[in-house]
Coordinates of N, CA and C in Angstrom, one line a residue:
X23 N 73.0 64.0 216.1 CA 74.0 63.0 215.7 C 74.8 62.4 216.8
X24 N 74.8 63.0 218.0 CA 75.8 62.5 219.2 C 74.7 60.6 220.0
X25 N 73.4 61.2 219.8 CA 72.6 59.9 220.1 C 72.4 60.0 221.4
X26 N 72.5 61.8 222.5 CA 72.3 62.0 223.4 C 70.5 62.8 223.5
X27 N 70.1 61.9 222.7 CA 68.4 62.5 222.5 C 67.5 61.8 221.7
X28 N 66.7 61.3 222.2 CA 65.6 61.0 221.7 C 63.9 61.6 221.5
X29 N 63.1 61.3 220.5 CA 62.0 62.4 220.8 C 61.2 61.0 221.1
X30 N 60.0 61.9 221.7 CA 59.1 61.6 222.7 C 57.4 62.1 222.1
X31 N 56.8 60.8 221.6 CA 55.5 61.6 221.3 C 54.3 62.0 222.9
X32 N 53.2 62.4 222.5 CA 52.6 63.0 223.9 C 51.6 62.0 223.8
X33 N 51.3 61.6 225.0 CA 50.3 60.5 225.4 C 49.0 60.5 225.2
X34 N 48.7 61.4 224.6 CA 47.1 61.6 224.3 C 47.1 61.3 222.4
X35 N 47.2 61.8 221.4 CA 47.2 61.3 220.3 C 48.4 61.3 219.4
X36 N 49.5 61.2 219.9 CA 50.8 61.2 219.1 C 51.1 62.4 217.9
X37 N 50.3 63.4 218.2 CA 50.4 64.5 217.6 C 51.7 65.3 217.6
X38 N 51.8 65.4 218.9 CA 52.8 66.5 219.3 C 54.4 65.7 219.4
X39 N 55.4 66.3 219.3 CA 56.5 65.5 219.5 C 58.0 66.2 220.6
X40 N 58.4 65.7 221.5 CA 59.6 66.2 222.0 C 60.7 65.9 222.4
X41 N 61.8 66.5 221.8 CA 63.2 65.9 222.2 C 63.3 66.2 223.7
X42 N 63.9 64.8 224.1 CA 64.5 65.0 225.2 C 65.9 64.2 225.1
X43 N 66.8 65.0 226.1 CA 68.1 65.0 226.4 C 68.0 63.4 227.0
X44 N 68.7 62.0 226.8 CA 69.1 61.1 227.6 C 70.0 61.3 229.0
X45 N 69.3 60.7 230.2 CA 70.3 60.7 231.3 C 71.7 60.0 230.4
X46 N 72.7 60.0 231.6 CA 74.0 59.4 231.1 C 73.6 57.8 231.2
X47 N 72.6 57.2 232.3 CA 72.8 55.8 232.5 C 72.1 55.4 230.8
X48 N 71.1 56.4 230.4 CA 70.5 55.7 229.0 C 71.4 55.8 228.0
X49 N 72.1 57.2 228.0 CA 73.0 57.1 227.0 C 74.3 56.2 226.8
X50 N 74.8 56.0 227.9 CA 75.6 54.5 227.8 C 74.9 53.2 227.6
X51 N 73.7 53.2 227.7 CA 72.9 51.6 227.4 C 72.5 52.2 225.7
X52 N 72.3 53.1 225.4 CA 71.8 53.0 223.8 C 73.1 52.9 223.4
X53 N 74.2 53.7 223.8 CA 75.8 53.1 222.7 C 76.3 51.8 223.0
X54 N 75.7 51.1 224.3 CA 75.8 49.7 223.9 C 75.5 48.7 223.1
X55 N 74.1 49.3 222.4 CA 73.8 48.9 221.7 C 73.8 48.6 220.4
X56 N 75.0 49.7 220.1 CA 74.8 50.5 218.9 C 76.1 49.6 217.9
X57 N 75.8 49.3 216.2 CA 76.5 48.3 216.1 C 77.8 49.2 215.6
X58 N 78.7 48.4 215.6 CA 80.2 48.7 215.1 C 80.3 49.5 213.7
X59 N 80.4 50.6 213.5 CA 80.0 51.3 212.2 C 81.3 50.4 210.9
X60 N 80.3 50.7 209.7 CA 80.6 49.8 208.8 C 82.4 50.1 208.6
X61 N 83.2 49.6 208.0 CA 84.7 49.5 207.7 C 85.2 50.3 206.6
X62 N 85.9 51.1 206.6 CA 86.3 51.6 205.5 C 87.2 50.8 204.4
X63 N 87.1 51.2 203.1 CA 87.7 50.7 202.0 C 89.1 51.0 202.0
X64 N 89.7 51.7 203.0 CA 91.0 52.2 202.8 C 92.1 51.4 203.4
X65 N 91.3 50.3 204.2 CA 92.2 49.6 205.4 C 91.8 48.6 205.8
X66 N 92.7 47.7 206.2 CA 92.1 46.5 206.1 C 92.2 46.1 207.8
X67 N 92.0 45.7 208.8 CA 92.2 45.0 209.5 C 92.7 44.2 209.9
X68 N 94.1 44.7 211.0 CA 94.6 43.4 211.3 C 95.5 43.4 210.1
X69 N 95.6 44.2 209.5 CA 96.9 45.0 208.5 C 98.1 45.6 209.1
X70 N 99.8 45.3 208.8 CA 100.3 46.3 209.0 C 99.9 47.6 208.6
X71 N 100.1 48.7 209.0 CA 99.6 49.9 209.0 C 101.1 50.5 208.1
X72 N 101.1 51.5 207.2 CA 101.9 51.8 206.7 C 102.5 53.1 207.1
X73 N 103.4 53.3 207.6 CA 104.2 54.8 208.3 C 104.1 55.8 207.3
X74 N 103.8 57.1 208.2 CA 104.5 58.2 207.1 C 105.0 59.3 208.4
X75 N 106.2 59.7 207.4 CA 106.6 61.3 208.2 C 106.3 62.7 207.5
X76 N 105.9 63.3 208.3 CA 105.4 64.9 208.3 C 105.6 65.5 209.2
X77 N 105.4 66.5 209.2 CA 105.4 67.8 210.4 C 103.8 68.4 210.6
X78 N 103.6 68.7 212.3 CA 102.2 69.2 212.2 C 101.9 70.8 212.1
X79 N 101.2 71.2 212.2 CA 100.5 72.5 211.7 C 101.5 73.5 212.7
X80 N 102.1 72.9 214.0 CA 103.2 73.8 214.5 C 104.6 73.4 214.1
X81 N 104.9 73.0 212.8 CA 106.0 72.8 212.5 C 106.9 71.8 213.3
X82 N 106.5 70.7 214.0 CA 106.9 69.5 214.8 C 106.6 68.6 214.2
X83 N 107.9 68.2 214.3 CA 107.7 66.6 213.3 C 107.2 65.8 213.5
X84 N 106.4 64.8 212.6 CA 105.8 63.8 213.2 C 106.3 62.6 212.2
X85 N 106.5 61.5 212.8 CA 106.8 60.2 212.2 C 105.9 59.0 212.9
X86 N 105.4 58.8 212.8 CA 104.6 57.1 212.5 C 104.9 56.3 213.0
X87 N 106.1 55.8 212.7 CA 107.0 54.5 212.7 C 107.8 54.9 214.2
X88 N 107.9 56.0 214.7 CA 108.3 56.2 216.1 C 107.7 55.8 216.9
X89 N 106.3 55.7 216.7 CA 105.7 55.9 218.0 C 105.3 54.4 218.1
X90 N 105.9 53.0 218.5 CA 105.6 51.9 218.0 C 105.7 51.6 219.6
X91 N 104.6 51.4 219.9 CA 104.6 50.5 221.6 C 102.9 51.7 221.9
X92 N 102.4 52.8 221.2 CA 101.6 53.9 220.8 C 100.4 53.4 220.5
X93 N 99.3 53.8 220.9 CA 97.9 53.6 220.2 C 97.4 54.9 219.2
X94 N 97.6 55.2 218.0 CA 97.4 56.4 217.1 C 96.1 56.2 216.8
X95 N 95.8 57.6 217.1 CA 94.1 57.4 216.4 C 94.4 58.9 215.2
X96 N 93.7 58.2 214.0 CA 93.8 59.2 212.9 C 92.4 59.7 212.3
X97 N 91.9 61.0 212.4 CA 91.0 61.6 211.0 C 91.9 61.8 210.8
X98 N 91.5 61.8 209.3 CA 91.5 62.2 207.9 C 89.9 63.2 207.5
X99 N 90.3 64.2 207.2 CA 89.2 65.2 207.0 C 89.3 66.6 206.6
X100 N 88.8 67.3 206.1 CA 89.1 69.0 205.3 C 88.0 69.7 205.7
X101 N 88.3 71.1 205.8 CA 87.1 72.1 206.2 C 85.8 72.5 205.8
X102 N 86.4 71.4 204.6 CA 84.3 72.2 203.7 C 83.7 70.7 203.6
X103 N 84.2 69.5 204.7 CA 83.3 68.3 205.1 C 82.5 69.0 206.2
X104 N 81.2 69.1 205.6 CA 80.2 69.2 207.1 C 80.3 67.8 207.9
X105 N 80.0 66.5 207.1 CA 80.4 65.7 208.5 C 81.4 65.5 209.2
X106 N 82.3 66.0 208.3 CA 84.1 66.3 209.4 C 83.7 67.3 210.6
X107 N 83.1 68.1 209.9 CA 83.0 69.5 211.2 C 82.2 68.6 212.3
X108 N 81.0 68.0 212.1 CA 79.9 67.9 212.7 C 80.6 66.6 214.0
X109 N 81.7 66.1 213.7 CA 82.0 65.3 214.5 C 83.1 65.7 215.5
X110 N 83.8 66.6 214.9 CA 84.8 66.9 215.5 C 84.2 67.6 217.2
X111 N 83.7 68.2 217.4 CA 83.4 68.3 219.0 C 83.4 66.9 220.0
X112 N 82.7 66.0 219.5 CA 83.2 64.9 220.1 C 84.4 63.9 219.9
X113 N 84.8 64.2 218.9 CA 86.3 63.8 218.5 C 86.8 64.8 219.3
X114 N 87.0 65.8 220.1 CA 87.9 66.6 220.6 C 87.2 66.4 222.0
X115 N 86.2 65.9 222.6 CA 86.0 65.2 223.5 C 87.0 64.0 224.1
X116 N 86.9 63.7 223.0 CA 87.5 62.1 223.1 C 89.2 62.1 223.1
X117 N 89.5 62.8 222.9 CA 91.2 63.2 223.1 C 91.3 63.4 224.3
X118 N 90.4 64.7 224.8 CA 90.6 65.4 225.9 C 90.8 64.7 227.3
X119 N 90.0 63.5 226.5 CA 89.9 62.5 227.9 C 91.0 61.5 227.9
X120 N 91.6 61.4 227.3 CA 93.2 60.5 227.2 C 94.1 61.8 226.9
X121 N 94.0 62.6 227.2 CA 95.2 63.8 227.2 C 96.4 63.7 227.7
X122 N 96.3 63.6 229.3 CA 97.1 62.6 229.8 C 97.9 61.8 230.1
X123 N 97.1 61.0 228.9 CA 97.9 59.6 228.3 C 98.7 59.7 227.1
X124 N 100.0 59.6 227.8 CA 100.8 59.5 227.0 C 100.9 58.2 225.8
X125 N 100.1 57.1 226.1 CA 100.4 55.8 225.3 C 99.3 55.9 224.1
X126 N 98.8 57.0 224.4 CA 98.0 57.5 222.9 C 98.4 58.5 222.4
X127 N 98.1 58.1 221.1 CA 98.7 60.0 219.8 C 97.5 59.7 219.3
X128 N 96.7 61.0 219.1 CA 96.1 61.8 218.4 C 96.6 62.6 217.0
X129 N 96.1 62.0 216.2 CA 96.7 62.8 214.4 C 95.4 63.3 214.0
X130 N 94.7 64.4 213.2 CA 93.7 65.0 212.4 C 94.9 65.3 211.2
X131 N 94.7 64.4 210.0 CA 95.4 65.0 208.9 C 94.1 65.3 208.4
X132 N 94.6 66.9 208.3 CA 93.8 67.7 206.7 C 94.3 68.1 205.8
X133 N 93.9 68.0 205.0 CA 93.8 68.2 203.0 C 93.9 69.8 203.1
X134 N 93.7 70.9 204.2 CA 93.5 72.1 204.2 C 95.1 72.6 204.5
X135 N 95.7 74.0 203.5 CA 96.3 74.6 203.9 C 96.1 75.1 205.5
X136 N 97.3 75.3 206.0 CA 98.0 75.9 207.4 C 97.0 77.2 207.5
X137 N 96.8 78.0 206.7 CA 96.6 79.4 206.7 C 94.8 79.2 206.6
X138 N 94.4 78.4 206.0 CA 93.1 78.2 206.3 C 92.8 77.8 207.8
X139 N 93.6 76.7 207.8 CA 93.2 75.6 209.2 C 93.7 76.4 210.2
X140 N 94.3 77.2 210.5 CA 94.5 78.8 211.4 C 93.6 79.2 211.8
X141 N 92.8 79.9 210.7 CA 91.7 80.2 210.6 C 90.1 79.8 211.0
X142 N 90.2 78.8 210.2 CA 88.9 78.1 210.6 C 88.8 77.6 212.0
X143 N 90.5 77.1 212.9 CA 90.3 76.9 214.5 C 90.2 77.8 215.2
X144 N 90.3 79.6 214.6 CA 89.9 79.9 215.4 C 88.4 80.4 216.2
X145 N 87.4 79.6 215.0 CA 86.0 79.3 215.5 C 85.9 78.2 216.4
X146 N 86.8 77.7 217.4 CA 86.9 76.6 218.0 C 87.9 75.1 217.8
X147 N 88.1 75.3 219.1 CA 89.6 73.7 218.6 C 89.4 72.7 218.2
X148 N 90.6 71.7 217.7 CA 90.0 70.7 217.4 C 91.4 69.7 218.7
X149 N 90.8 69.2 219.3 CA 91.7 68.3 220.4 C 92.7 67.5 220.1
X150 N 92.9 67.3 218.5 CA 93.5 66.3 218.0 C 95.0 67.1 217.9
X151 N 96.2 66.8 217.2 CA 97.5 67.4 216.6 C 96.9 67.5 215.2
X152 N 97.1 68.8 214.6 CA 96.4 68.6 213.5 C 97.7 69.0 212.3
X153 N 97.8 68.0 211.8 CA 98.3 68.2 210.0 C 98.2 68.9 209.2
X154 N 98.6 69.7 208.7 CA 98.0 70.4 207.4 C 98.3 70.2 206.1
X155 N 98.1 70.2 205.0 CA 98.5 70.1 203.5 C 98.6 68.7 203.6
X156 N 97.3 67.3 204.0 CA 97.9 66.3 204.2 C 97.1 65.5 203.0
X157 N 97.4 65.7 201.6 CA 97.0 65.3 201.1 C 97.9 64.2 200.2
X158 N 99.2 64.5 200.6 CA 100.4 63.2 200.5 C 100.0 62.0 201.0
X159 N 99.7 62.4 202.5 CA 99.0 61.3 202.7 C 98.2 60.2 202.9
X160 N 97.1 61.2 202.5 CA 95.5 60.6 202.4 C 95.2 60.1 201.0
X161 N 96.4 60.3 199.8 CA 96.9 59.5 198.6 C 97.7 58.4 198.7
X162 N 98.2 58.3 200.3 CA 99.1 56.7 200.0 C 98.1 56.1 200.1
X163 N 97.2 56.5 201.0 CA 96.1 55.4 201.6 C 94.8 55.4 200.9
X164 N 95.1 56.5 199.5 CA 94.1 55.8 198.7 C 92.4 56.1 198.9
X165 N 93.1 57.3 200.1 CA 91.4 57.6 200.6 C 91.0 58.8 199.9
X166 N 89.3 58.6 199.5 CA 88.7 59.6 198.9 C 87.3 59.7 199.5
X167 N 87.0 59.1 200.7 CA 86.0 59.3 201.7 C 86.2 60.0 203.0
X168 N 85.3 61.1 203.4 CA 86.0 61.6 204.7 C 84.3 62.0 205.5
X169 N 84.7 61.7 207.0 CA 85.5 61.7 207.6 C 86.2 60.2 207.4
X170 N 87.3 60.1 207.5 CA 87.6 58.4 207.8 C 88.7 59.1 209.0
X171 N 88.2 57.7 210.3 CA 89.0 57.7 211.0 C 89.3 56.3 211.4
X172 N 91.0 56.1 211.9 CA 91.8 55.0 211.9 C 92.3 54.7 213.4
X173 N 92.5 53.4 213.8 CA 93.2 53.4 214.9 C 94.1 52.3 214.6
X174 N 95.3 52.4 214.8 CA 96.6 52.0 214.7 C 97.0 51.3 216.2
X175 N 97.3 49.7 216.7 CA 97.6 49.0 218.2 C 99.2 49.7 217.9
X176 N 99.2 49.0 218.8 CA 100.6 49.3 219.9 C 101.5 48.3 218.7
X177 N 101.2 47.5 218.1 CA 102.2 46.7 217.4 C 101.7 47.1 215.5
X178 N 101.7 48.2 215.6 CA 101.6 49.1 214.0 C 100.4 48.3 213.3
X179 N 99.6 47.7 213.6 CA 98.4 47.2 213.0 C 97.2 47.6 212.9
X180 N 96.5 47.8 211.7 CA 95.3 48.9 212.2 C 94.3 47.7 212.3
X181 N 93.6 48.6 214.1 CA 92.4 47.8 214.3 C 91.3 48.1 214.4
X182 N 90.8 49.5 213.7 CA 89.7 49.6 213.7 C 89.4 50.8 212.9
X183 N 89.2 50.8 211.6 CA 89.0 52.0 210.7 C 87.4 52.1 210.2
X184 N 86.9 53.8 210.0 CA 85.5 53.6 209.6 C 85.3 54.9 208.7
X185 N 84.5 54.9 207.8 CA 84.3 56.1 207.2 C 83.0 56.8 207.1
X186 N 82.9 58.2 207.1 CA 81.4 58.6 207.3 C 81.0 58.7 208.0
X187 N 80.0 59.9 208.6 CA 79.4 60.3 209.7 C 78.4 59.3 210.7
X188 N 78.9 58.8 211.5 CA 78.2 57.6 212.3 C 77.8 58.1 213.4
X189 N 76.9 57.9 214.4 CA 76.6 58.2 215.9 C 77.4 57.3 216.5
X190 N 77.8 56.1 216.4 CA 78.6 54.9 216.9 C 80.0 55.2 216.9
X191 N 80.2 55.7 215.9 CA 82.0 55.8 215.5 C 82.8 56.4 216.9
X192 N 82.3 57.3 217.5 CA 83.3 57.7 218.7 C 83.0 56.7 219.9
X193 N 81.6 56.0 220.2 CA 81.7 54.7 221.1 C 82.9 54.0 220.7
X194 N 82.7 53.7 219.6 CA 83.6 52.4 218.9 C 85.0 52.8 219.0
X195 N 85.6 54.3 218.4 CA 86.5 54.7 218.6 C 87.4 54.6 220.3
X196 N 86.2 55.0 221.2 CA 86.3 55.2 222.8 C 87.1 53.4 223.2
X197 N 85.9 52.3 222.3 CA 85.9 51.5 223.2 C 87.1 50.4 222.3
X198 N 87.8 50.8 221.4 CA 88.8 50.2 220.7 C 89.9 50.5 221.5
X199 N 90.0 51.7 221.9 CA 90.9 52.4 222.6 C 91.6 51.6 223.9
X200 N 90.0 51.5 224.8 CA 90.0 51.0 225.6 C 90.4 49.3 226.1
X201 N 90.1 48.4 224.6 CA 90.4 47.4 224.8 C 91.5 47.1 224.1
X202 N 92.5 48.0 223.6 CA 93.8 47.9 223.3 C 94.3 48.5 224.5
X203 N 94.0 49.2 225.4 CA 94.8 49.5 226.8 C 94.5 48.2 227.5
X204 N 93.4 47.7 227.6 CA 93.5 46.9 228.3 C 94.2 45.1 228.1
X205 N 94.3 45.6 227.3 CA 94.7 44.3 226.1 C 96.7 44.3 226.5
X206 N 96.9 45.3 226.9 CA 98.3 45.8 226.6 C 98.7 45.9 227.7
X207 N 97.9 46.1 228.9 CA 98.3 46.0 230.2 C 97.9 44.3 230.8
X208 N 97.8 43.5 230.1 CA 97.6 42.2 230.1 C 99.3 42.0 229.9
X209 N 99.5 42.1 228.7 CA 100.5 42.1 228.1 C 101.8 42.5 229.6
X210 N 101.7 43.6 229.4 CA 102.9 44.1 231.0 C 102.8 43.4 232.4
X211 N 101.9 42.7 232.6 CA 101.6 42.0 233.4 C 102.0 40.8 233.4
X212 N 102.0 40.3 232.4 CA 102.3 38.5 232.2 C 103.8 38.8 231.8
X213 N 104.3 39.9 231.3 CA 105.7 39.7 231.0 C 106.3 40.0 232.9
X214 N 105.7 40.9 233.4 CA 106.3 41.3 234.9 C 106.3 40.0 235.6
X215 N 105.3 39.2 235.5 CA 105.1 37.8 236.5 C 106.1 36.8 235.8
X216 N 106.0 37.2 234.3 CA 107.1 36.0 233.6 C 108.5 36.1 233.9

């Protein structure tokens, strides 16, 4: 599912078949290629994005509507989604590498009690801030598909939401990311020169 492999039949009668691992230069030319995973029904684009406040799985509050100048990236997902689980390594990839950066928040709301999602991370983390009991508000938003993940610009608008296990979805996620930083340092620029 990551799209870091392809198989390979054998040059004599196409009988035999073998995965091979993609170098990184192939693997970034096949996610170039790869198209924009379909849009979820829970969000519209280029929508105000609607705030909510909670607290996360360590009892630290979280509010929405704070973080406004912020790039939020959101799953939405519970522990008995296999395609939730099955993405999450590379979703905890993809944090890891804007860790740093402070001008992104990372949210994972789950539908799972605290005392499960305890549990179940201690088979491995998940890179995100994770939510628990978040089913308040994966009901504002009307969502009943998961995984769905969301990304929220710097001016509370969501610009890029998808649902369902895609090979694309963390390119797309990676490279939304990327063109709202870059989009935004445009921005600080032209106001510094203005």
């Amino acid at each position: 599912m990551t799209g870091r492999y392809k198989i390979k039949t054998d040059a004599k009668d196409h009988t035999e078949f073998i995965l091979c691992r993609l170098s990184d230069e192939e693997y970034e030319k096949v996610l170039g290629t790869m198209p924009k995973p379909k849009e979820s029904n829970f969000f519209t684009t280029g929508s105000k994005f609607s705030h909510f406040k909670t607290t996360d799985i360590d009892g630290n509050k979280i509010n929405t509507k704070s973080m406004g100048g912020k790039i939020i990236v959101l799953n939405f997902w519970f522990i008995n989604c296999p395609p939730c689980r099955m993405e999450m390594p590379e979703l905890s990839k993809l944090a890891d590498t804007y860790r740093a950066d402070s001008s992104i928040v990372f949210l994972a709301i789950a539908l799972d009690k605290k005392n499960d999602l305890e549990d179940f991370l201690k088979g491995g983390r998940f890179g995100y801030t994770i939510i628990d009991n978040g089913r308040f508000i994966t009901d504002q938003y009307r969502i009943n598909g998961y995984p769905t993940n969301v990304i929220v610009d710097q001016n509370g608008k969501v610009y890029f939401h998808s649902t369902g296990l895609n090979v694309g979805t963390i390119h797309w996620l990676k490279k939304s990311i990327e063109e709202l930083k870059n989009s935004g340092n445009k921005k600080d620029a032209t106001a510094k020169s203005g």
